[in-house]
Amino acid sequence: MASAQKAARISSEELERRNTVGINLETITDVTSVDFPGHYPNEDLAYSLDRFRDTFSVKFHSNEPLDASFSLVGLDASLANAFRRILIAEIPTLAIENVFVENNTSVIQDEVLAHRLGLIPFDGGREGLHSFLKWYKKPPAGEDQYSNCFDWNTIKLELDVTCTVNPDAAPDEKDPLKAYHNAHVYAKDIVFVPTGRQVDYFSGANAIAPVNPDILIAKLRPRQSISLSMHMHKGIGADHSKFSPVATASYRLLPTIRILKPILGADADKFARCFPKGVIGLEKVTAKEARQAGSGYEGHAGQLKAVVKDPMKDTVSRECLRHAEFQGKVKLGRRRDHFIFSIESTGQWDSDELFLESVKHLKMKCKKLEQQVINMAR
């Protein structure tokens, strides 16, 4: 109770100051966190679940299957970065791992072609991808590559394309897409070959297929062909980036903009142009504000003033700090515990599912660490 009373005496201005990273013209201040026990006299800043529950919140800004943006408020940077690293490197997905080339007379070398195929993102029935398919164990050196391939750990794909002359094209046709058949090989030309119980999980709309069918694989000319088969396995981004479930997974701190003194007229318009569109708005000074003593708006009724509309859109370019007319009138910063996450899924997971999956992975890591600590104590 005593510690709570001491915490309650701290002003909101002081709490905001402690929780803000200062952005100056050429320097950044207050970059380290100070909310730990012993930093401030007579303040109990020991971690507790109750305090975490009171301050933590999640707010979604957009939530599409392949793209989500949300804010985590009241979180430490170490946890936010742990989620980001798990998203990139530890959530398993399915990707092409082995390519068996039977014929390749294109200008692309076999190894380059195999690498291009491996980077194509695929999607399919979610139950099959996340529950039915298990991990693949590579056979020992010298054994047959197919010895450990089963319907529950290997997906087979085929690509068989040959370029031929289009007899219906004009004799002087210059466009290869019109002059030839299969001049371009796309991801949509890859054929899924189900085996065993895979037909129960990957059929119809749930069949294994490229997320984007128009990904260009190679360009062919008459009598050139590509014939190969592929095996897909589960993997994680820590082994290869092709297994990463995200195209991007990043976060940034919420920008803060404080207008300390009124910015009016032409200066207000110039001030707004120092920021991305939508960050700063222009409003007319009301008669009430003009009558208020000490407001700085005395006698300026009807003039335009600069106000902060949406600081989340700010890129913290510091352009406004370069102009002498704004010196002492604005303070830029970033809120230390407000993380704006952006997650772009490659297709096998919904973007919001990916974050929940990263939370599960972190919980499992904590349980393992807890058990190890218990074993050490014994």
mmCIF file of C-alpha atoms in Angstrom:
data_model
loop_
_atom_site.group_PDB
_atom_site.id
_atom_site.type_symbol
_atom_site.label_atom_id
_atom_site.label_comp_id
_atom_site.label_asym_id
_atom_site.label_seq_id
_atom_site.Cartn_x
_atom_site.Cartn_y
_atom_site.Cartn_z
ATOM 1 C CA MET A 1 0.000 0.000 0.000
ATOM 2 C CA ALA A 2 2.807 2.392 0.910
ATOM 3 C CA SER A 3 4.602 1.808 -2.386
ATOM 4 C CA ALA A 4 1.360 2.388 -4.270
ATOM 5 C CA GLN A 5 0.844 5.682 -2.460
ATOM 6 C CA LYS A 6 4.379 6.763 -3.313
ATOM 7 C CA ALA A 7 3.826 5.864 -6.956
ATOM 8 C CA ALA A 8 0.554 7.803 -6.957
ATOM 9 C CA ARG A 9 2.377 10.998 -5.893
ATOM 10 C CA ILE A 10 4.428 10.980 -9.108
ATOM 11 C CA SER A 11 2.956 13.503 -11.521
ATOM 12 C CA SER A 12 1.749 12.460 -14.940
ATOM 13 C CA GLU A 13 4.245 14.909 -16.477
ATOM 14 C CA GLU A 14 7.124 13.165 -14.709
ATOM 15 C CA LEU A 15 5.910 9.726 -15.797
ATOM 16 C CA GLU A 16 5.636 10.961 -19.381
ATOM 17 C CA ARG A 17 9.154 12.416 -19.211
ATOM 18 C CA ARG A 18 10.583 9.135 -17.955
ATOM 19 C CA ASN A 19 8.771 7.209 -20.658
ATOM 20 C CA THR A 20 9.888 9.376 -23.597
ATOM 21 C CA VAL A 21 12.989 9.107 -25.736
ATOM 22 C CA GLY A 22 14.069 12.642 -26.644
ATOM 23 C CA ILE A 23 14.580 13.449 -30.338
ATOM 24 C CA ASN A 24 16.770 16.531 -30.832
ATOM 25 C CA LEU A 25 18.289 18.087 -33.943
ATOM 26 C CA GLU A 26 21.486 16.038 -33.812
ATOM 27 C CA THR A 27 21.165 13.855 -30.704
ATOM 28 C CA ILE A 28 18.877 11.328 -29.056
ATOM 29 C CA THR A 29 18.485 11.409 -25.279
ATOM 30 C CA ASP A 30 17.090 9.143 -22.552
ATOM 31 C CA VAL A 31 17.527 5.979 -24.596
ATOM 32 C CA THR A 32 17.854 3.624 -21.616
ATOM 33 C CA SER A 33 14.974 2.381 -19.513
ATOM 34 C CA VAL A 34 14.833 3.544 -15.883
ATOM 35 C CA ASP A 35 11.824 1.615 -14.549
ATOM 36 C CA PHE A 36 13.769 -0.863 -12.443
ATOM 37 C CA PRO A 37 14.182 -1.221 -8.652
ATOM 38 C CA GLY A 38 16.612 1.148 -6.994
ATOM 39 C CA HIS A 39 16.856 3.768 -9.708
ATOM 40 C CA TYR A 40 14.581 6.290 -8.007
ATOM 41 C CA PRO A 41 14.737 6.684 -4.186
ATOM 42 C CA ASN A 42 11.668 5.595 -2.221
ATOM 43 C CA GLU A 43 9.978 4.122 -5.308
ATOM 44 C CA ASP A 44 9.122 0.450 -5.642
ATOM 45 C CA LEU A 45 9.548 -0.421 -9.303
ATOM 46 C CA ALA A 46 9.827 -4.175 -8.806
ATOM 47 C CA TYR A 47 8.159 -6.198 -11.562
ATOM 48 C CA SER A 48 4.746 -7.636 -10.760
ATOM 49 C CA LEU A 49 2.060 -9.326 -12.824
ATOM 50 C CA ASP A 50 -0.602 -7.010 -11.427
ATOM 51 C CA ARG A 51 1.290 -3.916 -12.562
ATOM 52 C CA PHE A 52 1.864 -5.495 -15.969
ATOM 53 C CA ARG A 53 -1.861 -6.264 -16.363
ATOM 54 C CA ASP A 54 -2.779 -2.691 -15.433
ATOM 55 C CA THR A 55 -0.444 -1.085 -17.996
ATOM 56 C CA PHE A 56 -0.419 -3.580 -20.883
ATOM 57 C CA SER A 57 -2.843 -3.260 -23.796
ATOM 58 C CA VAL A 58 -3.161 -4.343 -27.436
ATOM 59 C CA LYS A 59 -4.791 -2.233 -30.154
ATOM 60 C CA PHE A 60 -5.200 -3.301 -33.791
ATOM 61 C CA HIS A 61 -4.880 -0.659 -36.511
ATOM 62 C CA SER A 62 -5.444 -3.007 -39.451
ATOM 63 C CA ASN A 63 -5.981 -6.742 -39.683
ATOM 64 C CA GLU A 64 -5.913 -8.364 -43.105
ATOM 65 C CA PRO A 65 -5.029 -12.025 -43.785
ATOM 66 C CA LEU A 66 -1.617 -11.089 -45.206
ATOM 67 C CA ASP A 67 -0.958 -7.798 -43.422
ATOM 68 C CA ALA A 68 -1.613 -6.652 -39.870
ATOM 69 C CA SER A 69 -0.621 -3.632 -37.838
ATOM 70 C CA PHE A 70 -1.164 -3.311 -34.098
ATOM 71 C CA SER A 71 0.243 -1.626 -31.011
ATOM 72 C CA LEU A 72 1.620 -3.298 -27.901
ATOM 73 C CA VAL A 73 1.539 -0.768 -25.067
ATOM 74 C CA GLY A 74 3.218 -1.218 -21.695
ATOM 75 C CA LEU A 75 5.843 -3.695 -22.869
ATOM 76 C CA ASP A 76 9.603 -3.815 -22.440
ATOM 77 C CA ALA A 77 11.785 -3.635 -25.550
ATOM 78 C CA SER A 78 13.335 -7.029 -24.784
ATOM 79 C CA LEU A 79 9.944 -8.742 -25.035
ATOM 80 C CA ALA A 80 8.940 -6.861 -28.177
ATOM 81 C CA ASN A 81 12.206 -7.839 -29.844
ATOM 82 C CA ALA A 82 11.783 -11.455 -28.717
ATOM 83 C CA PHE A 83 8.432 -11.601 -30.521
ATOM 84 C CA ARG A 84 9.997 -10.095 -33.653
ATOM 85 C CA ARG A 85 12.869 -12.600 -33.702
ATOM 86 C CA ILE A 86 10.517 -15.555 -33.137
ATOM 87 C CA LEU A 87 8.293 -14.358 -35.987
ATOM 88 C CA ILE A 88 11.234 -14.257 -38.365
ATOM 89 C CA ALA A 89 13.138 -17.377 -37.371
ATOM 90 C CA GLU A 90 11.198 -19.924 -35.304
ATOM 91 C CA ILE A 91 7.665 -20.459 -36.625
ATOM 92 C CA PRO A 92 7.694 -23.431 -39.061
ATOM 93 C CA THR A 93 6.431 -23.248 -42.628
ATOM 94 C CA LEU A 94 6.510 -25.427 -45.725
ATOM 95 C CA ALA A 95 8.936 -24.704 -48.585
ATOM 96 C CA ILE A 96 10.661 -26.472 -51.460
ATOM 97 C CA GLU A 97 13.774 -28.159 -50.085
ATOM 98 C CA ASN A 98 14.889 -30.688 -52.749
ATOM 99 C CA VAL A 99 14.733 -30.239 -56.524
ATOM 100 C CA PHE A 100 15.326 -33.245 -58.804
ATOM 101 C CA VAL A 101 16.132 -31.914 -62.279
ATOM 102 C CA GLU A 102 15.429 -34.286 -65.171
ATOM 103 C CA ASN A 103 15.901 -31.796 -68.001
ATOM 104 C CA ASN A 104 16.777 -28.114 -68.025
ATOM 105 C CA THR A 105 17.747 -26.547 -71.332
ATOM 106 C CA SER A 106 16.881 -22.988 -70.279
ATOM 107 C CA VAL A 107 19.531 -20.314 -69.784
ATOM 108 C CA ILE A 108 19.163 -20.598 -65.983
ATOM 109 C CA GLN A 109 21.629 -22.956 -64.287
ATOM 110 C CA ASP A 110 20.197 -25.842 -62.283
ATOM 111 C CA GLU A 111 21.359 -24.496 -58.906
ATOM 112 C CA VAL A 112 19.995 -20.992 -59.613
ATOM 113 C CA LEU A 113 16.683 -22.463 -60.771
ATOM 114 C CA ALA A 114 16.453 -24.583 -57.624
ATOM 115 C CA HIS A 115 17.090 -21.517 -55.469
ATOM 116 C CA ARG A 116 14.383 -19.528 -57.268
ATOM 117 C CA LEU A 117 11.908 -22.362 -56.768
ATOM 118 C CA GLY A 118 12.728 -22.607 -53.070
ATOM 119 C CA LEU A 119 11.856 -18.948 -52.506
ATOM 120 C CA ILE A 120 8.327 -19.263 -53.937
ATOM 121 C CA PRO A 121 5.789 -19.109 -51.041
ATOM 122 C CA PHE A 122 3.058 -21.759 -51.073
ATOM 123 C CA ASP A 123 -0.261 -22.113 -49.303
ATOM 124 C CA GLY A 124 -2.775 -24.910 -48.732
ATOM 125 C CA GLY A 125 -5.308 -26.293 -46.288
ATOM 126 C CA ARG A 126 -4.452 -24.890 -42.874
ATOM 127 C CA GLU A 127 -5.333 -28.075 -40.960
ATOM 128 C CA GLY A 128 -3.018 -30.072 -43.175
ATOM 129 C CA LEU A 129 -0.191 -27.534 -43.004
ATOM 130 C CA HIS A 130 -0.281 -27.003 -39.251
ATOM 131 C CA SER A 131 -1.500 -30.362 -37.902
ATOM 132 C CA PHE A 132 -1.107 -33.183 -40.427
ATOM 133 C CA LEU A 133 2.366 -32.433 -41.797
ATOM 134 C CA LYS A 134 5.256 -33.301 -39.454
ATOM 135 C CA TRP A 135 8.993 -32.718 -39.514
ATOM 136 C CA TYR A 136 11.168 -34.445 -42.108
ATOM 137 C CA LYS A 137 14.366 -36.174 -40.988
ATOM 138 C CA LYS A 138 17.123 -36.330 -43.548
ATOM 139 C CA PRO A 139 18.450 -39.854 -44.209
ATOM 140 C CA PRO A 140 22.085 -40.654 -43.340
ATOM 141 C CA ALA A 141 24.714 -39.954 -45.981
ATOM 142 C CA GLY A 142 24.729 -42.581 -48.709
ATOM 143 C CA GLU A 143 21.109 -43.654 -48.252
ATOM 144 C CA ASP A 144 18.335 -43.086 -50.777
ATOM 145 C CA GLN A 145 16.887 -39.546 -50.637
ATOM 146 C CA TYR A 146 13.387 -41.020 -50.802
ATOM 147 C CA SER A 147 13.842 -43.420 -47.864
ATOM 148 C CA ASN A 148 12.350 -41.038 -45.268
ATOM 149 C CA CYS A 149 9.707 -39.457 -47.498
ATOM 150 C CA PHE A 150 6.132 -40.163 -46.420
ATOM 151 C CA ASP A 151 2.767 -38.507 -46.994
ATOM 152 C CA TRP A 152 2.923 -36.901 -43.534
ATOM 153 C CA ASN A 153 6.289 -35.150 -44.018
ATOM 154 C CA THR A 154 6.813 -34.592 -47.754
ATOM 155 C CA ILE A 155 4.824 -32.740 -50.402
ATOM 156 C CA LYS A 156 5.624 -33.562 -54.024
ATOM 157 C CA LEU A 157 5.427 -31.013 -56.834
ATOM 158 C CA GLU A 158 6.215 -31.231 -60.533
ATOM 159 C CA LEU A 159 7.129 -28.723 -63.233
ATOM 160 C CA ASP A 160 7.158 -29.803 -66.879
ATOM 161 C CA VAL A 161 7.123 -26.982 -69.473
ATOM 162 C CA THR A 162 8.365 -26.818 -73.067
ATOM 163 C CA CYS A 163 8.423 -23.725 -75.246
ATOM 164 C CA THR A 164 7.044 -24.072 -78.781
ATOM 165 C CA VAL A 165 6.316 -21.745 -81.696
ATOM 166 C CA ASN A 166 2.769 -20.405 -81.918
ATOM 167 C CA PRO A 167 1.564 -21.271 -85.453
ATOM 168 C CA ASP A 168 -1.225 -18.685 -85.222
ATOM 169 C CA ALA A 169 1.125 -15.764 -84.522
ATOM 170 C CA ALA A 170 1.895 -13.161 -87.167
ATOM 171 C CA PRO A 171 5.189 -13.745 -89.030
ATOM 172 C CA ASP A 172 6.599 -10.426 -87.806
ATOM 173 C CA GLU A 173 5.331 -10.777 -84.210
ATOM 174 C CA LYS A 174 7.894 -9.351 -81.759
ATOM 175 C CA ASP A 175 6.138 -10.119 -78.482
ATOM 176 C CA PRO A 176 7.465 -13.502 -77.276
ATOM 177 C CA LEU A 177 4.295 -14.128 -75.268
ATOM 178 C CA LYS A 178 2.335 -14.031 -78.549
ATOM 179 C CA ALA A 179 4.958 -15.580 -80.816
ATOM 180 C CA TYR A 180 5.564 -18.638 -78.609
ATOM 181 C CA HIS A 181 3.701 -20.945 -76.259
ATOM 182 C CA ASN A 182 5.156 -21.099 -72.710
ATOM 183 C CA ALA A 183 7.677 -18.329 -73.365
ATOM 184 C CA HIS A 184 7.429 -17.482 -69.663
ATOM 185 C CA VAL A 185 7.323 -20.091 -66.911
ATOM 186 C CA TYR A 186 5.259 -18.970 -63.919
ATOM 187 C CA ALA A 187 4.604 -20.355 -60.465
ATOM 188 C CA LYS A 188 1.113 -21.373 -61.616
ATOM 189 C CA ASP A 189 2.763 -23.970 -63.903
ATOM 190 C CA ILE A 190 3.865 -25.973 -60.844
ATOM 191 C CA VAL A 191 1.609 -29.005 -60.308
ATOM 192 C CA PHE A 192 0.848 -30.489 -56.885
ATOM 193 C CA VAL A 193 0.972 -34.324 -56.804
ATOM 194 C CA PRO A 194 -0.884 -35.585 -53.679
ATOM 195 C CA THR A 195 0.143 -38.902 -52.154
ATOM 196 C CA GLY A 196 -1.491 -41.063 -49.484
ATOM 197 C CA ARG A 197 -3.727 -39.180 -47.056
ATOM 198 C CA GLN A 198 -2.755 -35.801 -48.476
ATOM 199 C CA VAL A 199 -5.898 -35.850 -50.629
ATOM 200 C CA ASP A 200 -7.945 -35.593 -47.401
ATOM 201 C CA TYR A 201 -6.250 -32.333 -46.409
ATOM 202 C CA PHE A 202 -5.101 -30.788 -49.694
ATOM 203 C CA SER A 203 -7.833 -31.011 -52.313
ATOM 204 C CA GLY A 204 -10.015 -28.518 -54.140
ATOM 205 C CA ALA A 205 -9.581 -25.027 -52.751
ATOM 206 C CA ASN A 206 -7.201 -26.408 -50.097
ATOM 207 C CA ALA A 207 -4.706 -27.839 -52.610
ATOM 208 C CA ILE A 208 -1.058 -26.855 -52.283
ATOM 209 C CA ALA A 209 -0.512 -23.894 -54.621
ATOM 210 C CA PRO A 210 1.700 -20.786 -54.915
ATOM 211 C CA VAL A 211 0.470 -17.780 -52.954
ATOM 212 C CA ASN A 212 1.083 -15.652 -56.047
ATOM 213 C CA PRO A 213 0.604 -17.641 -59.277
ATOM 214 C CA ASP A 214 2.261 -14.950 -61.412
ATOM 215 C CA ILE A 215 5.781 -15.244 -59.960
ATOM 216 C CA LEU A 216 8.147 -15.521 -62.938
ATOM 217 C CA ILE A 217 10.458 -18.541 -62.735
ATOM 218 C CA ALA A 218 12.200 -18.548 -66.131
ATOM 219 C CA LYS A 219 11.969 -17.385 -69.753
ATOM 220 C CA LEU A 220 12.123 -19.977 -72.519
ATOM 221 C CA ARG A 221 12.486 -19.967 -76.263
ATOM 222 C CA PRO A 222 11.464 -22.690 -78.785
ATOM 223 C CA ARG A 223 12.872 -26.157 -78.063
ATOM 224 C CA GLN A 224 13.911 -25.121 -74.527
ATOM 225 C CA SER A 225 12.250 -26.997 -71.683
ATOM 226 C CA ILE A 226 12.263 -27.501 -67.930
ATOM 227 C CA SER A 227 11.277 -30.848 -66.439
ATOM 228 C CA LEU A 228 11.775 -31.480 -62.738
ATOM 229 C CA SER A 229 10.164 -32.672 -59.521
ATOM 230 C CA MET A 230 10.334 -31.067 -56.083
ATOM 231 C CA HIS A 231 9.956 -32.114 -52.461
ATOM 232 C CA MET A 232 8.608 -29.703 -49.865
ATOM 233 C CA HIS A 233 9.416 -30.060 -46.165
ATOM 234 C CA LYS A 234 8.771 -28.117 -42.996
ATOM 235 C CA GLY A 235 11.500 -25.837 -41.728
ATOM 236 C CA ILE A 236 12.184 -22.644 -39.786
ATOM 237 C CA GLY A 237 13.648 -19.321 -40.808
ATOM 238 C CA ALA A 238 16.710 -19.878 -38.608
ATOM 239 C CA ASP A 239 17.775 -22.565 -41.117
ATOM 240 C CA HIS A 240 16.901 -20.645 -44.284
ATOM 241 C CA SER A 241 14.927 -17.495 -45.030
ATOM 242 C CA LYS A 242 12.640 -19.416 -47.422
ATOM 243 C CA PHE A 243 11.042 -21.018 -44.347
ATOM 244 C CA SER A 244 10.321 -17.652 -42.694
ATOM 245 C CA PRO A 245 6.527 -17.177 -42.374
ATOM 246 C CA VAL A 246 6.797 -13.404 -42.732
ATOM 247 C CA ALA A 247 7.867 -11.145 -45.561
ATOM 248 C CA THR A 248 8.373 -8.399 -42.975
ATOM 249 C CA ALA A 249 8.073 -8.369 -39.196
ATOM 250 C CA SER A 250 9.090 -5.083 -37.635
ATOM 251 C CA TYR A 251 8.152 -2.591 -34.965
ATOM 252 C CA ARG A 252 8.771 1.059 -34.205
ATOM 253 C CA LEU A 253 8.202 3.287 -31.208
ATOM 254 C CA LEU A 254 5.213 5.624 -31.201
ATOM 255 C CA PRO A 255 6.352 9.158 -32.167
ATOM 256 C CA THR A 256 5.351 11.981 -29.835
ATOM 257 C CA ILE A 257 4.989 15.623 -30.912
ATOM 258 C CA ARG A 258 4.432 18.363 -28.336
ATOM 259 C CA ILE A 259 3.712 21.897 -29.500
ATOM 260 C CA LEU A 260 5.068 24.053 -26.666
ATOM 261 C CA LYS A 261 4.173 27.476 -28.072
ATOM 262 C CA PRO A 262 1.515 28.527 -30.603
ATOM 263 C CA ILE A 263 2.430 28.191 -34.266
ATOM 264 C CA LEU A 264 0.168 30.447 -36.343
ATOM 265 C CA GLY A 265 -0.525 31.627 -39.870
ATOM 266 C CA ALA A 266 2.094 30.963 -42.535
ATOM 267 C CA ASP A 267 4.316 29.302 -39.945
ATOM 268 C CA ALA A 268 1.559 26.796 -39.192
ATOM 269 C CA ASP A 269 1.288 25.856 -42.867
ATOM 270 C CA LYS A 270 5.064 25.495 -43.133
ATOM 271 C CA PHE A 271 5.125 23.459 -39.937
ATOM 272 C CA ALA A 272 2.522 21.030 -41.338
ATOM 273 C CA ARG A 273 4.612 20.560 -44.481
ATOM 274 C CA CYS A 274 7.569 19.473 -42.345
ATOM 275 C CA PHE A 275 5.690 16.269 -41.504
ATOM 276 C CA PRO A 276 4.056 13.506 -43.573
ATOM 277 C CA LYS A 277 0.495 14.219 -44.637
ATOM 278 C CA GLY A 278 -2.030 13.776 -41.818
ATOM 279 C CA VAL A 279 0.349 14.249 -38.891
ATOM 280 C CA ILE A 280 -0.269 17.977 -38.358
ATOM 281 C CA GLY A 281 -3.633 19.649 -38.898
ATOM 282 C CA LEU A 282 -4.605 23.299 -39.278
ATOM 283 C CA GLU A 283 -7.460 24.696 -37.212
ATOM 284 C CA LYS A 284 -8.806 28.186 -36.640
ATOM 285 C CA VAL A 285 -8.165 29.857 -33.310
ATOM 286 C CA THR A 286 -11.505 30.093 -31.505
ATOM 287 C CA ALA A 287 -12.771 33.227 -29.835
ATOM 288 C CA LYS A 288 -12.553 31.496 -26.473
ATOM 289 C CA GLU A 289 -8.877 30.716 -26.964
ATOM 290 C CA ALA A 290 -8.204 34.276 -28.103
ATOM 291 C CA ARG A 291 -9.763 35.622 -24.875
ATOM 292 C CA GLN A 292 -7.859 33.255 -22.608
ATOM 293 C CA ALA A 293 -4.981 35.049 -20.923
ATOM 294 C CA GLY A 294 -1.576 33.374 -21.310
ATOM 295 C CA SER A 295 -2.716 31.011 -24.042
ATOM 296 C CA GLY A 296 -0.549 32.676 -26.677
ATOM 297 C CA TYR A 297 -3.568 33.077 -28.957
ATOM 298 C CA GLU A 298 -4.595 36.528 -27.670
ATOM 299 C CA GLY A 299 -5.771 38.677 -30.565
ATOM 300 C CA HIS A 300 -5.416 35.887 -33.124
ATOM 301 C CA ALA A 301 -9.025 34.754 -33.375
ATOM 302 C CA GLY A 302 -9.760 33.214 -36.766
ATOM 303 C CA GLN A 303 -6.118 32.608 -37.673
ATOM 304 C CA LEU A 304 -4.895 29.107 -38.492
ATOM 305 C CA LYS A 305 -2.958 27.255 -35.818
ATOM 306 C CA ALA A 306 -0.990 24.012 -36.005
ATOM 307 C CA VAL A 307 -2.317 21.038 -33.995
ATOM 308 C CA VAL A 308 -1.172 17.456 -33.724
ATOM 309 C CA LYS A 309 -3.620 15.149 -35.519
ATOM 310 C CA ASP A 310 -2.044 11.697 -35.842
ATOM 311 C CA PRO A 311 1.537 11.299 -34.537
ATOM 312 C CA MET A 312 1.514 7.603 -35.527
ATOM 313 C CA LYS A 313 1.979 8.640 -39.175
ATOM 314 C CA ASP A 314 5.139 10.565 -38.359
ATOM 315 C CA THR A 315 8.468 9.210 -39.607
ATOM 316 C CA VAL A 316 10.516 11.354 -37.155
ATOM 317 C CA SER A 317 12.460 13.107 -39.892
ATOM 318 C CA ARG A 318 13.280 16.084 -37.587
ATOM 319 C CA GLU A 319 12.671 18.463 -40.500
ATOM 320 C CA CYS A 320 10.827 20.933 -38.247
ATOM 321 C CA LEU A 321 13.907 21.230 -36.014
ATOM 322 C CA ARG A 322 15.969 22.576 -38.916
ATOM 323 C CA HIS A 323 13.992 25.838 -39.131
ATOM 324 C CA ALA A 324 14.758 28.740 -36.812
ATOM 325 C CA GLU A 325 11.103 29.864 -36.549
ATOM 326 C CA PHE A 326 10.188 26.635 -34.763
ATOM 327 C CA GLN A 327 12.977 26.615 -32.189
ATOM 328 C CA GLY A 328 11.588 26.274 -28.694
ATOM 329 C CA LYS A 329 8.072 25.688 -30.025
ATOM 330 C CA VAL A 330 8.090 21.918 -30.570
ATOM 331 C CA LYS A 331 9.455 18.882 -28.756
ATOM 332 C CA LEU A 332 9.843 15.557 -30.574
ATOM 333 C CA GLY A 333 10.190 12.182 -28.938
ATOM 334 C CA ARG A 334 9.199 8.547 -28.953
ATOM 335 C CA ARG A 335 7.246 6.670 -26.338
ATOM 336 C CA ARG A 336 9.485 4.008 -24.880
ATOM 337 C CA ASP A 337 6.858 1.341 -24.144
ATOM 338 C CA HIS A 338 4.549 1.768 -27.173
ATOM 339 C CA PHE A 339 5.543 -0.596 -29.997
ATOM 340 C CA ILE A 340 3.768 -0.383 -33.358
ATOM 341 C CA PHE A 341 4.120 -3.815 -34.954
ATOM 342 C CA SER A 342 3.806 -4.509 -38.668
ATOM 343 C CA ILE A 343 3.503 -8.144 -39.776
ATOM 344 C CA GLU A 344 3.251 -9.200 -43.417
ATOM 345 C CA SER A 345 2.559 -12.916 -43.832
ATOM 346 C CA THR A 346 3.861 -14.939 -46.779
ATOM 347 C CA GLY A 347 0.572 -16.883 -46.881
ATOM 348 C CA GLN A 348 0.709 -20.063 -44.783
ATOM 349 C CA TRP A 349 -0.390 -18.223 -41.625
ATOM 350 C CA ASP A 350 -2.781 -15.334 -41.182
ATOM 351 C CA SER A 351 -0.866 -12.299 -40.004
ATOM 352 C CA ASP A 352 -2.662 -12.077 -36.643
ATOM 353 C CA GLU A 353 -2.198 -15.842 -36.081
ATOM 354 C CA LEU A 354 1.532 -15.383 -36.463
ATOM 355 C CA PHE A 355 1.759 -13.088 -33.446
ATOM 356 C CA LEU A 356 -0.272 -15.477 -31.285
ATOM 357 C CA GLU A 357 2.023 -18.279 -32.427
ATOM 358 C CA SER A 358 5.069 -16.237 -31.398
ATOM 359 C CA VAL A 359 3.512 -15.822 -27.930
ATOM 360 C CA LYS A 360 3.093 -19.618 -27.691
ATOM 361 C CA HIS A 361 6.723 -20.145 -28.653
ATOM 362 C CA LEU A 362 7.909 -17.676 -26.020
ATOM 363 C CA LYS A 363 5.766 -19.391 -23.375
ATOM 364 C CA MET A 364 7.334 -22.753 -24.251
ATOM 365 C CA LYS A 365 10.799 -21.238 -23.970
ATOM 366 C CA CYS A 366 9.937 -19.845 -20.535
ATOM 367 C CA LYS A 367 8.633 -23.224 -19.355
ATOM 368 C CA LYS A 368 11.827 -24.937 -20.490
ATOM 369 C CA LEU A 369 13.939 -22.326 -18.728
ATOM 370 C CA GLU A 370 11.840 -22.666 -15.574
ATOM 371 C CA GLN A 371 12.355 -26.431 -15.549
ATOM 372 C CA GLN A 372 16.091 -26.017 -16.065
ATOM 373 C CA VAL A 373 16.289 -23.591 -13.140
ATOM 374 C CA ILE A 374 14.370 -26.068 -10.966
ATOM 375 C CA ASN A 375 16.745 -28.855 -11.959
ATOM 376 C CA MET A 376 19.738 -26.666 -11.146
ATOM 377 C CA ALA A 377 18.296 -25.849 -7.713
ATOM 378 C CA ARG A 378 17.964 -29.527 -6.939
#
